[in-house]
Short mmCIF file of C-alpha atoms in Angstrom, two decimals:
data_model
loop_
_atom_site.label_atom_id
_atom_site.label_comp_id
_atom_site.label_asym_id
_atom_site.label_seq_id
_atom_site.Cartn_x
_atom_site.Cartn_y
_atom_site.Cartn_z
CA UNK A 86 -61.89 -0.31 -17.81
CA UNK A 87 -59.56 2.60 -17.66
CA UNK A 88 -57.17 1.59 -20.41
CA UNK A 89 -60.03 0.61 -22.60
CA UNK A 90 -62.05 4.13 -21.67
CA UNK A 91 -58.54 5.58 -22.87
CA UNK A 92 -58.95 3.70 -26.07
CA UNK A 93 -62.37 5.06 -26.44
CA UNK A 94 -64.20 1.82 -26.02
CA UNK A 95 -66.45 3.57 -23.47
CA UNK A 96 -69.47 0.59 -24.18
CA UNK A 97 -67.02 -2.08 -23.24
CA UNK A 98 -65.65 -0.15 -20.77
CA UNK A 99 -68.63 0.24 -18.71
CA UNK A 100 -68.94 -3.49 -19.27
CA UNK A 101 -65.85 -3.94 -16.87
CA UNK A 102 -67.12 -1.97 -14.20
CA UNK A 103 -70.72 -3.44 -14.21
CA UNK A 104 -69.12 -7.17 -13.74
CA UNK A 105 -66.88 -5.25 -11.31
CA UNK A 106 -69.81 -4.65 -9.39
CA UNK A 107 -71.21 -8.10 -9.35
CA UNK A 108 -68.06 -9.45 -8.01
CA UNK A 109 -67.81 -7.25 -5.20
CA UNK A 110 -71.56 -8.29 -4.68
CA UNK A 111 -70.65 -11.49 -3.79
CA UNK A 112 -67.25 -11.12 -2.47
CA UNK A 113 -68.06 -11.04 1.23
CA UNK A 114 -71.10 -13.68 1.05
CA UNK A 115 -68.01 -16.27 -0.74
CA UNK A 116 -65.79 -15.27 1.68
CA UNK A 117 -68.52 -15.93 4.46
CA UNK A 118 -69.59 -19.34 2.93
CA UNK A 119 -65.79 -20.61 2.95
CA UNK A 120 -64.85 -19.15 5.92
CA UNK A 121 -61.73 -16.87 4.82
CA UNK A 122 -62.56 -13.60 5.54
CA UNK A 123 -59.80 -11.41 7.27
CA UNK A 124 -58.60 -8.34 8.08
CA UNK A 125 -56.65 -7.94 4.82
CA UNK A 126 -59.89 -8.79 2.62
CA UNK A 127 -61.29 -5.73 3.96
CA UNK A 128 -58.89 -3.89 3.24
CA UNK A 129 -58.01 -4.97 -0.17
CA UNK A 130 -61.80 -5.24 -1.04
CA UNK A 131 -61.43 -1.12 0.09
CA UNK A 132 -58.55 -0.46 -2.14
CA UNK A 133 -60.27 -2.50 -5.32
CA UNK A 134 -63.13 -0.62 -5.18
CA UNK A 135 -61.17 2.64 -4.97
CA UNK A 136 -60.02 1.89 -8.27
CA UNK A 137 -63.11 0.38 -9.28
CA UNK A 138 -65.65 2.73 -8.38
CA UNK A 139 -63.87 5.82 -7.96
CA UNK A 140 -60.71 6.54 -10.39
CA UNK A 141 -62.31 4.24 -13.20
CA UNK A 142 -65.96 5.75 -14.07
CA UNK A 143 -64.61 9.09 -13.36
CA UNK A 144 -61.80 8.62 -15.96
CA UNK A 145 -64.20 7.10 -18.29
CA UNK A 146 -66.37 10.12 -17.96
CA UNK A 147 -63.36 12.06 -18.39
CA UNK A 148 -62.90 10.51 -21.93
CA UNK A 149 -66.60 10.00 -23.26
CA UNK A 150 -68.28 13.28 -21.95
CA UNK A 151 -66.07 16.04 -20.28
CA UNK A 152 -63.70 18.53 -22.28
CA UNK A 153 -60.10 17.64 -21.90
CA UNK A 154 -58.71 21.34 -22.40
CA UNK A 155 -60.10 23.04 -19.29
CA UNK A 156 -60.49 21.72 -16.08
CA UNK A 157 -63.30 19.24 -16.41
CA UNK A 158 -60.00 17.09 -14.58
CA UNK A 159 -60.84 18.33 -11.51
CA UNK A 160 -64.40 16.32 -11.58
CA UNK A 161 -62.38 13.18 -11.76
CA UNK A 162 -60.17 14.15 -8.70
CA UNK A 163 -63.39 14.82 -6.74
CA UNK A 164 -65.10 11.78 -7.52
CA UNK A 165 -62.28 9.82 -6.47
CA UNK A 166 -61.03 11.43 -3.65
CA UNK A 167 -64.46 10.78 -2.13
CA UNK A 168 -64.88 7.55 -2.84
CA UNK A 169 -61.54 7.00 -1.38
CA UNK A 170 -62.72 9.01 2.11
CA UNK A 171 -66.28 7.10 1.69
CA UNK A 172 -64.48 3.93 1.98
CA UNK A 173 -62.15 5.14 4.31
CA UNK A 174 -64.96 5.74 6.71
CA UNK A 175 -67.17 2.22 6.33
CA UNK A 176 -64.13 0.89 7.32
CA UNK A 177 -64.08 2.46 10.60
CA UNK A 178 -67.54 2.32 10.86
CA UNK A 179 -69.27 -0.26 9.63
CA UNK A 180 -66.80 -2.86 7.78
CA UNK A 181 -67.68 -6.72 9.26
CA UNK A 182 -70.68 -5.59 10.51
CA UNK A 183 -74.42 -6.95 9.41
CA UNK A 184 -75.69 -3.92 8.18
CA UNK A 185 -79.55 -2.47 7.02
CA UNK A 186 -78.31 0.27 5.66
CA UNK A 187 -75.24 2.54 4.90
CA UNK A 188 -73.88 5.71 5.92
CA UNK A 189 -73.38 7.95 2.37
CA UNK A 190 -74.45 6.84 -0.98
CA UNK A 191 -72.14 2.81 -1.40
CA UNK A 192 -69.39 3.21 -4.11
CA UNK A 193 -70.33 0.87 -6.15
CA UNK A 194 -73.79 2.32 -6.22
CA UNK A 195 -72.21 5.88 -7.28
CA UNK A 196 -69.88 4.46 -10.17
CA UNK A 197 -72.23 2.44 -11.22
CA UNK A 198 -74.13 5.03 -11.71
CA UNK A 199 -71.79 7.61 -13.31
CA UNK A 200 -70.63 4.44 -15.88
CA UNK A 201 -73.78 3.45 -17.06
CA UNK A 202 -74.77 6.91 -17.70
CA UNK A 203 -72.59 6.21 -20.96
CA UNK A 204 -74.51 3.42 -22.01
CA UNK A 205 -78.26 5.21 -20.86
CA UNK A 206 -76.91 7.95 -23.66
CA UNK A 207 -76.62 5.31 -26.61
CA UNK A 208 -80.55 4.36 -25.84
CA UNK A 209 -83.70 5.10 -27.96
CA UNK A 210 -85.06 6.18 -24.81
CA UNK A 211 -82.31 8.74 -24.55
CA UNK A 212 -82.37 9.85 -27.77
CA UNK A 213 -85.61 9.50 -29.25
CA UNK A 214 -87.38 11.34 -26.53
CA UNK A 215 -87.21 14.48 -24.69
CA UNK A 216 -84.67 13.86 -22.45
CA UNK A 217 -81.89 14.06 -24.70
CA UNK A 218 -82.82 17.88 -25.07
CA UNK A 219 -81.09 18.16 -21.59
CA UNK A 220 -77.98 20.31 -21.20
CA UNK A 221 -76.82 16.82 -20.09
CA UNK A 222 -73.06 18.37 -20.84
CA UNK A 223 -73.32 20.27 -18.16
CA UNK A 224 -75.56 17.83 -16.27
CA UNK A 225 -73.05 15.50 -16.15
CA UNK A 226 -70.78 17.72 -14.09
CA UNK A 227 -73.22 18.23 -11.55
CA UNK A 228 -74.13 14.41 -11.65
CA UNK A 229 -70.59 13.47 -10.59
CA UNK A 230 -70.59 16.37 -8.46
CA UNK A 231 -73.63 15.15 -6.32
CA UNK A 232 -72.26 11.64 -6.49
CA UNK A 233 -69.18 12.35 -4.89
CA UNK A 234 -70.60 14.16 -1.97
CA UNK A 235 -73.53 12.16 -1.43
CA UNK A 236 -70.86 9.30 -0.81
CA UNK A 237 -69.35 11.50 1.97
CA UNK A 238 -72.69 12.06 3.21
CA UNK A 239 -74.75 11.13 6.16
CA UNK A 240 -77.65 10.36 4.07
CA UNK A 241 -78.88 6.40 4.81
CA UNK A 242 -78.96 4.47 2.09
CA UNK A 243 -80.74 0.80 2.23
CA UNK A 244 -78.34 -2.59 2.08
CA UNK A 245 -79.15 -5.48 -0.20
CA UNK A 246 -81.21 -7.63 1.81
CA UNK A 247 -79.26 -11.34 2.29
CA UNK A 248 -80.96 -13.81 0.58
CA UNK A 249 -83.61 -15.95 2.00
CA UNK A 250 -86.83 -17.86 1.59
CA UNK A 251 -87.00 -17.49 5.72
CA UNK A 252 -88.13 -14.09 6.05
CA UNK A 253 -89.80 -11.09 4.28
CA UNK A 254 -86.84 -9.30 3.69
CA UNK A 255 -84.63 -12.13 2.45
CA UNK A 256 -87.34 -12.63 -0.50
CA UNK A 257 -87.61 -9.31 -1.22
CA UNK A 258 -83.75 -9.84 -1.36
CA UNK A 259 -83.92 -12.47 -3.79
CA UNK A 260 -86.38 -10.73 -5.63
CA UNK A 261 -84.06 -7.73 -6.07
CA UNK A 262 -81.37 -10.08 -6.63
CA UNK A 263 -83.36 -11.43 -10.01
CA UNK A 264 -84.92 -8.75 -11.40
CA UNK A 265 -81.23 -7.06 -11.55
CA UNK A 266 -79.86 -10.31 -13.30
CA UNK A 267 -82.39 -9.81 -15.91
CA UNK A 268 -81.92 -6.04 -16.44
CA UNK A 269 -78.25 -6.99 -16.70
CA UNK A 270 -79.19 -9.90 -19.48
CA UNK A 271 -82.03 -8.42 -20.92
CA UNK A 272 -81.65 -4.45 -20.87
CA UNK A 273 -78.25 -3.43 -19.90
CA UNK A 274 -78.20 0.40 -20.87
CA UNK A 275 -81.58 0.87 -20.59
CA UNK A 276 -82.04 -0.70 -17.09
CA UNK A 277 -78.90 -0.03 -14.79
CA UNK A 278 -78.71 4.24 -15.07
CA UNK A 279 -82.46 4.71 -14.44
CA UNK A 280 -81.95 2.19 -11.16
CA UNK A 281 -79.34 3.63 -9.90
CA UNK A 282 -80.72 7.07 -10.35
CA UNK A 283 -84.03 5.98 -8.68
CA UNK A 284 -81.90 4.31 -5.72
CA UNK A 285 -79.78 7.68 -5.46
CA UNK A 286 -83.07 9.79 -5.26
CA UNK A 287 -84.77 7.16 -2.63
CA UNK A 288 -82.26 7.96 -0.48
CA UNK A 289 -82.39 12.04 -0.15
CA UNK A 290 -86.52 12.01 -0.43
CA UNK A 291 -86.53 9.26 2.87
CA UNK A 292 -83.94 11.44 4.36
CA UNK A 293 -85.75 14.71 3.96
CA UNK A 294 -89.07 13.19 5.07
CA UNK A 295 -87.58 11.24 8.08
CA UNK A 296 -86.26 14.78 8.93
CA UNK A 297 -89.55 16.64 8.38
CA UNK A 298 -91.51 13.64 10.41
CA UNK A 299 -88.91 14.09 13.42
CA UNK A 300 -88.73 17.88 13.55
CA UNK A 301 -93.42 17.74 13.98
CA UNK A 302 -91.97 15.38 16.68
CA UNK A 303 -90.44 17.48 18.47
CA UNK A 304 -91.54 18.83 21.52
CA UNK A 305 -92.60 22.52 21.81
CA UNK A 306 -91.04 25.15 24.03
CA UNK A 307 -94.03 24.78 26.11
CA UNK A 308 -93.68 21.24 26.89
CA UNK A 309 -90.27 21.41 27.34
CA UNK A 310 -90.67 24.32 29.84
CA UNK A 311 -93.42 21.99 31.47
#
């Protein structure tokens, strides 16, 4: 993805990073099913996705969108220097653990983003309407911006739910599951930057409400004198 982004191949580019994505889907439900997962799958998984998720849609941004000659560089360093503490941290925290949700916006879930803003920008739906009016120039600095620190954040985000014909959430799982095989098929840059988007907002609305619905929760100074 990187050398290719440096080539200016930014479509196929994002095309690495997408199937990047898929394989680290599946990485730790193979590694489950045959029994070898260890201590250094973990790690490496942490150090691939680094690269993967971090330094590679940021450089790619770097090359399709952001001004070389100023220091539009620094957005790159940011981006990956948190996904590098983000990952850094779910390894202390929740790496090998069965898990309903994360801690910070997932790293795949924030390049994924970031990349397939490139291909949301070559859409009819981009450019034929009025979003492309945007100042999305300088939108896209605050994008990667907000990415990078909502991956350092303590906002929750939800986990793919396993799959399973079992249980509510394991079909809602698999239902997930297919719907984003077909958007990957079917609608590629008009599907994947609108989801992710939608998944990134989820997760600071539920935040903000959780917070507003525990504060009127709280007990007043007058019960808690009593």
């Amino acid at each position: 993805a990187i050398v290719t982004a440096a080539r200016g191949d930014h479509a196929r580019a994002v095309w690495y990073i997408i199937w990047g994505a898929v394989a680290d889907a599946i990485d730790g439900r193979v590694a489950r099913a045959t029994r070898t997962g260890s201590k250094f799958g973990e790690e490496l998984d942490s150090l691939v996705d680094a690269i993967s998720f971090g330094f590679a849609p940021a450089i790619m941004m770097y090359f399709a969108v952001l001004r070389k000659d100023g220091f539009d560089w620094f957005f790159v360093f940011l981006f990956a220097a948190c996904a590098v503490m983000r990952l850094a941290r779910f390894n202390v925290e929740q790496a090998g653990r069965a898990k309903t949700h994360f801690h910070g916006l997932p790293s795949p879930v924030a390049g994924g983003t970031l990349a397939t803003y490139y291909w949301f920008s070559q859409t009819s739906l981009y450019n034929q309407t009025v979003i492309s009016d945007l100042p999305w120039h300088m939108m896209v600095r605050f994008l990667m911006a907000g990415l990078a620190f909502l991956m350092i954040s303590n906002v929750p985000y939800p986990a793919m739910p396993t799959f399973s014909v079992k249980t509510l959430r394991g079909v809602i799982g698999l239902i997930l599951f297919i719907v984003m095989i077909f958007g990957l098929i079917f609608l590629p840059k008009d599907f994947f930057f609108p989801v992710g988007m939608l998944y990134v907002l989820y997760g600071i609305v539920a935040s903000v409400l959780k917070g507003l619905l525990d504060q009127d929760r709280l007990p007043s100074e007058e019960e808690s004198a009593a």
